[in-house]
Tab-separated table of C-alpha atoms and ligand atoms in Angstrom:
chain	number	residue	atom	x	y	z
C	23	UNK	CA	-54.586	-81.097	47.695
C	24	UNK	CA	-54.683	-77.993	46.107
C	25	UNK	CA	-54.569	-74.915	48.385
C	26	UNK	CA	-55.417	-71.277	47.856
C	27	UNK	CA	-54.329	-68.667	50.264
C	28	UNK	CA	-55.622	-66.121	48.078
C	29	UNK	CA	-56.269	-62.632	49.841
C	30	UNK	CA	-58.676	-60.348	47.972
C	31	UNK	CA	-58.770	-57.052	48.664
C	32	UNK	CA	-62.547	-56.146	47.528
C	33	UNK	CA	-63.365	-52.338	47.151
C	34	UNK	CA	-61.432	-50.646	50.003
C	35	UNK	CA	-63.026	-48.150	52.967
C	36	UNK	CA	-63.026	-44.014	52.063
C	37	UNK	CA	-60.475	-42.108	53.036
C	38	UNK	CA	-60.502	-40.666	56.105
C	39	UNK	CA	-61.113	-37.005	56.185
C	40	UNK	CA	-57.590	-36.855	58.727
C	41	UNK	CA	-55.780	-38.984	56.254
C	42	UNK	CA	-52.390	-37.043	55.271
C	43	UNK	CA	-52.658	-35.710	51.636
C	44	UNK	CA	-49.598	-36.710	50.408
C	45	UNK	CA	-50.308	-40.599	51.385
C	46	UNK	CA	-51.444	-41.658	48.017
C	47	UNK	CA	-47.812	-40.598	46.548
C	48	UNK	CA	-46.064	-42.653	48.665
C	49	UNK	CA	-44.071	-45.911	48.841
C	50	UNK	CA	-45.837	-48.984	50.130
C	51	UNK	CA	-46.115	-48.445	53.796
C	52	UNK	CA	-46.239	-50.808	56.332
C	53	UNK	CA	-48.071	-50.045	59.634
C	54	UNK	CA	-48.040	-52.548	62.678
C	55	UNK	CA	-50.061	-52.275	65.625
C	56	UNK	CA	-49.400	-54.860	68.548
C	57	UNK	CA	-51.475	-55.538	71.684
C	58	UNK	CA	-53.434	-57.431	74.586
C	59	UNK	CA	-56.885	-58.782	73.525
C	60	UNK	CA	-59.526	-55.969	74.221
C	61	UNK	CA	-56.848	-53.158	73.775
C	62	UNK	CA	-58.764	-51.374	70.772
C	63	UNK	CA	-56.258	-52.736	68.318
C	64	UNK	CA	-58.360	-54.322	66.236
C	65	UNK	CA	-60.795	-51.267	65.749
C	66	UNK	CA	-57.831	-48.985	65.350
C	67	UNK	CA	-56.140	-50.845	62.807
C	68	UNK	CA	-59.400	-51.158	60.643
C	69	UNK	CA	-59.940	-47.729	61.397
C	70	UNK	CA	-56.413	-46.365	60.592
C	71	UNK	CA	-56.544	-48.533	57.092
C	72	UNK	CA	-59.951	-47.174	56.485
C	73	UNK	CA	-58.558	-43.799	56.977
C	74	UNK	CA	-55.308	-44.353	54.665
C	75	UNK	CA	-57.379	-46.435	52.136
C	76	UNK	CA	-55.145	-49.373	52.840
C	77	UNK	CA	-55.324	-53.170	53.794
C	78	UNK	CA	-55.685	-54.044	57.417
C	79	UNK	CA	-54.244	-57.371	57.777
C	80	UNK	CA	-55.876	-58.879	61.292
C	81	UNK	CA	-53.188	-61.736	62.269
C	82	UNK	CA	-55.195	-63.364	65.503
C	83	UNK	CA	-57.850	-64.133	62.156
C	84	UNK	CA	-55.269	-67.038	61.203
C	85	UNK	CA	-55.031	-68.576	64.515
C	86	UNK	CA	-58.362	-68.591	65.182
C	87	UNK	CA	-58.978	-69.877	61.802
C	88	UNK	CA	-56.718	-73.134	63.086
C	89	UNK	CA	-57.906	-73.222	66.120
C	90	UNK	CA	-61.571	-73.722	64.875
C	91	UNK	CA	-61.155	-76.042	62.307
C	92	UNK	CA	-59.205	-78.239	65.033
C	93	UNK	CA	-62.343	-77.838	67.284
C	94	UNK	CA	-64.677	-79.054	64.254
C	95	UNK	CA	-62.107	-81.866	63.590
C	96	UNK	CA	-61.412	-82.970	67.214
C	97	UNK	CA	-57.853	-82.484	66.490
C	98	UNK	CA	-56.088	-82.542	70.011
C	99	UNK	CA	-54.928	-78.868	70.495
C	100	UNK	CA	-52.092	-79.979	72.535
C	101	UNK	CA	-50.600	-82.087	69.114
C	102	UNK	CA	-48.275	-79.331	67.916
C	103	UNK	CA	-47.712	-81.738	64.537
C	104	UNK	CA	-51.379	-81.951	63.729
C	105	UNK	CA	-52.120	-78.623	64.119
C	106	UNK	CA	-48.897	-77.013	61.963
C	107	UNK	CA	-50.131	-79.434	58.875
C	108	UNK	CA	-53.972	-78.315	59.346
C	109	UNK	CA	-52.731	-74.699	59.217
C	110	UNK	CA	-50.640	-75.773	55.681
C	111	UNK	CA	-53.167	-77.048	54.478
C	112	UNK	CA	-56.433	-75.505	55.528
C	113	UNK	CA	-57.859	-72.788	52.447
C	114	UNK	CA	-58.259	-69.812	54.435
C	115	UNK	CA	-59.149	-66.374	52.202
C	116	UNK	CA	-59.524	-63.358	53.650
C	117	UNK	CA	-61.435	-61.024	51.937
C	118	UNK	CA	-61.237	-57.290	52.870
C	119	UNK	CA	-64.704	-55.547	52.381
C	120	UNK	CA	-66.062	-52.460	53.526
C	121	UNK	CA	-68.058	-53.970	56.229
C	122	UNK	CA	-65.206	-55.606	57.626
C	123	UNK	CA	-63.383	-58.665	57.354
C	124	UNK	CA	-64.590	-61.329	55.778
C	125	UNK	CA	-62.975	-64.789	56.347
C	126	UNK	CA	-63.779	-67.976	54.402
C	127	UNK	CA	-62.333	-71.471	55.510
C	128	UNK	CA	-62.756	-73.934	52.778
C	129	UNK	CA	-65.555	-71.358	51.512
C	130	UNK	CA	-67.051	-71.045	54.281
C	131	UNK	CA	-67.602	-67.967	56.106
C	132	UNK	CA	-66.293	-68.396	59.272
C	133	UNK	CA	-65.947	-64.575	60.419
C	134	UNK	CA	-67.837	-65.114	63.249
C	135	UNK	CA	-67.072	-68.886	64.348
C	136	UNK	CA	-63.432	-67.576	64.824
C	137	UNK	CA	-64.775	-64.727	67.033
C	138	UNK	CA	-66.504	-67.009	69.533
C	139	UNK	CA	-65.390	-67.746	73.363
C	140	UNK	CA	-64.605	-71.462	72.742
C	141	UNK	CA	-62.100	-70.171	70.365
C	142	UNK	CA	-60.843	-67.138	71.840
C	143	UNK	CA	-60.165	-69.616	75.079
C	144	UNK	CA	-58.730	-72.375	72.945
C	145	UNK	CA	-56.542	-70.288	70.385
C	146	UNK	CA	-52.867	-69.647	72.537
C	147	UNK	CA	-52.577	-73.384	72.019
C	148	UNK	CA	-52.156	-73.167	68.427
C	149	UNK	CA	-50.305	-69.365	69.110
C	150	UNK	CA	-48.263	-71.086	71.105
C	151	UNK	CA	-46.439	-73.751	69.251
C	152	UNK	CA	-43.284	-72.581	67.130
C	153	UNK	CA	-44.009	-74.944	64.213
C	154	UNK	CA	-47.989	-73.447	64.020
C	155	UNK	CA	-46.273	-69.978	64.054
C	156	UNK	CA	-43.847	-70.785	61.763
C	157	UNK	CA	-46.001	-71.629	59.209
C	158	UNK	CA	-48.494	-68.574	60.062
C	159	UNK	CA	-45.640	-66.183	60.236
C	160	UNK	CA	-44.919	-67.190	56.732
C	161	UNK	CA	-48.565	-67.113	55.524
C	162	UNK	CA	-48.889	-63.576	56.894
C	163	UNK	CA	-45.744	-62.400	55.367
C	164	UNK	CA	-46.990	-63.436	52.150
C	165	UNK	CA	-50.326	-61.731	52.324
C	166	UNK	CA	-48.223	-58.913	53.132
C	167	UNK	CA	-46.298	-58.795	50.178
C	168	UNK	CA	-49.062	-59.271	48.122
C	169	UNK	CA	-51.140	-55.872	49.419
C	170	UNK	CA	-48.626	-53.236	48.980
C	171	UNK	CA	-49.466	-50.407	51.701
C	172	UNK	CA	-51.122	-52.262	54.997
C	173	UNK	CA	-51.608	-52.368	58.681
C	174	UNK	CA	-50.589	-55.257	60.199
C	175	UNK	CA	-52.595	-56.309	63.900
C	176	UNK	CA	-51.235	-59.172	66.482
C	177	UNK	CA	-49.283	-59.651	68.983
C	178	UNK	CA	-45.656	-59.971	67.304
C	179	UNK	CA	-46.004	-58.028	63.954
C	180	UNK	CA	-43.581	-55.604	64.972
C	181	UNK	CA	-41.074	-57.565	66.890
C	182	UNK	CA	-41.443	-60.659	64.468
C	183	UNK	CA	-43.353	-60.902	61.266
C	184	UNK	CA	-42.617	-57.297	60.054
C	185	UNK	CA	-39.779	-55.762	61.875
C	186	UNK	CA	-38.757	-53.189	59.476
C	187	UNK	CA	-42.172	-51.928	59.499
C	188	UNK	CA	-42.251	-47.979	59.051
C	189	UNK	CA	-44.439	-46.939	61.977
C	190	UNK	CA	-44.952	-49.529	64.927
C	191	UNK	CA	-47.516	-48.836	67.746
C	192	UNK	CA	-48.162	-51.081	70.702
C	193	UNK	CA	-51.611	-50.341	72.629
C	194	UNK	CA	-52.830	-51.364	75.976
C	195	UNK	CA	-56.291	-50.881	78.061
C	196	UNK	CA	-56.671	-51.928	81.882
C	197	UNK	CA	-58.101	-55.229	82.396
C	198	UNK	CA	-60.992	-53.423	83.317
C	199	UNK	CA	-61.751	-51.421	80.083
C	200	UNK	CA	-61.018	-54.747	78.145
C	201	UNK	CA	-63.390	-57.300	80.001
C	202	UNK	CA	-66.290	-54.373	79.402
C	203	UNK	CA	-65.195	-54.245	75.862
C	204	UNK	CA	-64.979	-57.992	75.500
C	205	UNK	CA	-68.588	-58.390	76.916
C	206	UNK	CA	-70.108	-55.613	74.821
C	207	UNK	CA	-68.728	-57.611	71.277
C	208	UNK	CA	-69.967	-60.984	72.862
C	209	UNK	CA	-73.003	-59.093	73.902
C	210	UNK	CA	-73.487	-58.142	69.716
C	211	UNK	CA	-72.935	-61.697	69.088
C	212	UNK	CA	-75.926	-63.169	71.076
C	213	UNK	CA	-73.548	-64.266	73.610
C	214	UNK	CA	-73.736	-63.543	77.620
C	215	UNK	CA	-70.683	-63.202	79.697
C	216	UNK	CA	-69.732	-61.877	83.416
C	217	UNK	CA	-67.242	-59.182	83.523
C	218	UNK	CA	-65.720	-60.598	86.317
C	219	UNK	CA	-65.057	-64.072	84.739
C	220	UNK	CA	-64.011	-62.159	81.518
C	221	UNK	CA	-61.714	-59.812	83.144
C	222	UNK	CA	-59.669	-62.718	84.966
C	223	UNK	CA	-59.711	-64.868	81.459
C	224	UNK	CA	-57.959	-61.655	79.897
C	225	UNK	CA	-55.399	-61.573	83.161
C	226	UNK	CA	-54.913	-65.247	82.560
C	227	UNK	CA	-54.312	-64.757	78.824
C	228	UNK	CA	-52.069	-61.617	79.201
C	229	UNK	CA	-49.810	-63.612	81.665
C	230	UNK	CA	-50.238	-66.669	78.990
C	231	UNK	CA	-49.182	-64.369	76.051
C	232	UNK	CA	-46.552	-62.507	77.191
C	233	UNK	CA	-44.883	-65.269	79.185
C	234	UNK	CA	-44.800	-68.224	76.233
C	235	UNK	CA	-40.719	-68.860	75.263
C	236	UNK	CA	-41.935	-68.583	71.352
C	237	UNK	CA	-43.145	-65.013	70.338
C	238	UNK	CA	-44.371	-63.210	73.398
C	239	UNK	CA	-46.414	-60.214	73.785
C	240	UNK	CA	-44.302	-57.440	74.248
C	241	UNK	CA	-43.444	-54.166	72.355
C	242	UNK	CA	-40.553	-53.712	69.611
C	243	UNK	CA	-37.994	-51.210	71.227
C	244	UNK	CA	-39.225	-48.774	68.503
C	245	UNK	CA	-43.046	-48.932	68.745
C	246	UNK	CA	-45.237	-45.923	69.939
C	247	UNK	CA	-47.034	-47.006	73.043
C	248	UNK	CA	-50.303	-45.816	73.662
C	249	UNK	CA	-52.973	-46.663	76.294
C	250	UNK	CA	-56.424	-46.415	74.768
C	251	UNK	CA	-58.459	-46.453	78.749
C	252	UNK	CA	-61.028	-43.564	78.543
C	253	UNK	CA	-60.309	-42.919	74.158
C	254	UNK	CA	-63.119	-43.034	71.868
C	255	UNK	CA	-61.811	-44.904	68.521
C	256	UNK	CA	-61.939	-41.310	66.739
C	257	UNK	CA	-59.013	-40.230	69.558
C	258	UNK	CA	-57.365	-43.150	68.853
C	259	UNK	CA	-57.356	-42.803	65.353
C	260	UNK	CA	-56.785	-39.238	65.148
C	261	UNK	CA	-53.209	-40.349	67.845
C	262	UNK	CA	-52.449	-42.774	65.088
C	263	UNK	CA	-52.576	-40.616	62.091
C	264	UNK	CA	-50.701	-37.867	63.643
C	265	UNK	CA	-47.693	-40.424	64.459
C	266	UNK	CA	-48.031	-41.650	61.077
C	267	UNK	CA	-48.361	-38.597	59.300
C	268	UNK	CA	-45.078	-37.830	61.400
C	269	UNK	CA	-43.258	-40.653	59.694
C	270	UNK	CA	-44.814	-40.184	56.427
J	307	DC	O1	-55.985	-60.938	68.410
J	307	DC	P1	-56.846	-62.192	68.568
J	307	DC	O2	-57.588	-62.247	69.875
J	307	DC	O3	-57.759	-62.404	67.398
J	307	DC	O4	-55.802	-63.432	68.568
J	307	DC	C1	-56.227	-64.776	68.635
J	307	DC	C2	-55.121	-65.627	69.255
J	307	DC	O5	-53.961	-65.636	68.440
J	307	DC	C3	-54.660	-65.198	70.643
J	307	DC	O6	-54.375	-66.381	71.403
J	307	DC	C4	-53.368	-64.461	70.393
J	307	DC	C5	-52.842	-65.150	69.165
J	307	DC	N1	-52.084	-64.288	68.258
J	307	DC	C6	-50.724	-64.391	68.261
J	307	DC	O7	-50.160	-65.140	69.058
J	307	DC	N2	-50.000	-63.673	67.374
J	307	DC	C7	-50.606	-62.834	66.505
J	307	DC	N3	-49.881	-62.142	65.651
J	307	DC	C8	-52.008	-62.695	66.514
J	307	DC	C9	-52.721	-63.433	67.417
């Protein structure tokens, strides 16, 4: 079978009006930000690559991508073999466009199957087997090295995928701020959730995450940590690019 892993990088954000000047005339940068679901990572990172005029490369997009096609072929999540040759073979694209990510599985867009609770629930069984994150880690690192300038969002992007990454941050959110977060997007998605019951999924996660042998959540010893509890995403981003502009 033939497989594409193509990544297309359609016409990119604007700059941000905070972006440093000078960014352009740089070397390819890379830019990793690491967290807990509900964090703000994901909205920082598009929003910092929207402000450089970079690629924002969203990681937990290619285990969910696994994770949902072993859902739709009643693959048993717990069979580590199955699940590492679905995510060699599987033709996932990911196409960067200014409304966001777009992510096609076979051709079909599947941006907002991945985002739904039955996979968000299911997905640390694919995250955590080594041979599934062996073959992701490699997949990411070559959709790295295909974009030039990027930020990079997961949970191991600057301890494992790209750990000679220029600028590293690691944010956090109570469990509080994430569970309200968490039931806003599923809220925009037609879905209902209680905040309670959401809140002790993301303390069952966390402890999930950060405790598994292969990869866990924690920060590289050189990232910038940053708790994003009472920030608007314009604070966060404006924290980001001053960091950034530092290391530029
Ligand atoms: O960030 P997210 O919620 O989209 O991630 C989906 C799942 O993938 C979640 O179980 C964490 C896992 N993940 C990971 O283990 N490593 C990454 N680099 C990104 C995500």
């Amino acid at each position: 079978m033939f497989v594409r892993r193509a990544v297309t990088v359609d016409a990119g954000p604007t700059k941000h009006k905070h972006a440093p000047a000078s960014f352009d005339t740089l070397r390819p940068m890379i830019i990793t930000i690491d967290g807990p679901a509900g964090s703000g990572k994901s909205t920082a990172a598009r929003n910092l690559a929207g402000a450089l005029g970079i690629a924002c490369l969203d990681t937990g997009a290619t285990y969910r991508a696994v994770t949902l096609l072993a859902l739709r072929s009643e693959i048993d999540l717990a069979d580590e073999t199955a699940l590492a040759e679905l995510a060699r073979t599987m033709d996932l694209d990911m196409n960067l466009t200014p409304h966001g990510l777009q992510v096609l599985l076979d051709g079909d867009d599947i941006s907002l199957d991945i985002r739904s609770e039955a996979v968000s629930e299911a997905s640390h069984l694919a995250a955590r087997s080594p041979v599934v994150r062996g073959v992701l880690v490699d997949l990411q690192r070559r959709i790295g090295g295909s974009l030039g300038s990027f930020v990079a969002e997961g949970r191991d992007q600057g301890t494992v995928v790209f750990p000679d990454a220029d600028t590293k941050f690691f944010l956090t959110a109570s469990p509080d701020v994430r569970a309200r977060r968490r039931v806003e997007q599923l809220a925009a998605q037609g879905e209902t959730a209680e905040v309670d019951q959401v809140r002790q999924r993301i303390i069952d996660r966390d402890r999930r995450d950060s405790t598994r042998s292969i990869a866990p959540l924690k920060p590289a010893d050189d990232a910038i940590h940053l708790c994003t509890d009472g920030q608007t995403p314009d604070e966060t981003l404006a924290t980001l690019l001053s960091h950034v502009k530092a290391d530029a």
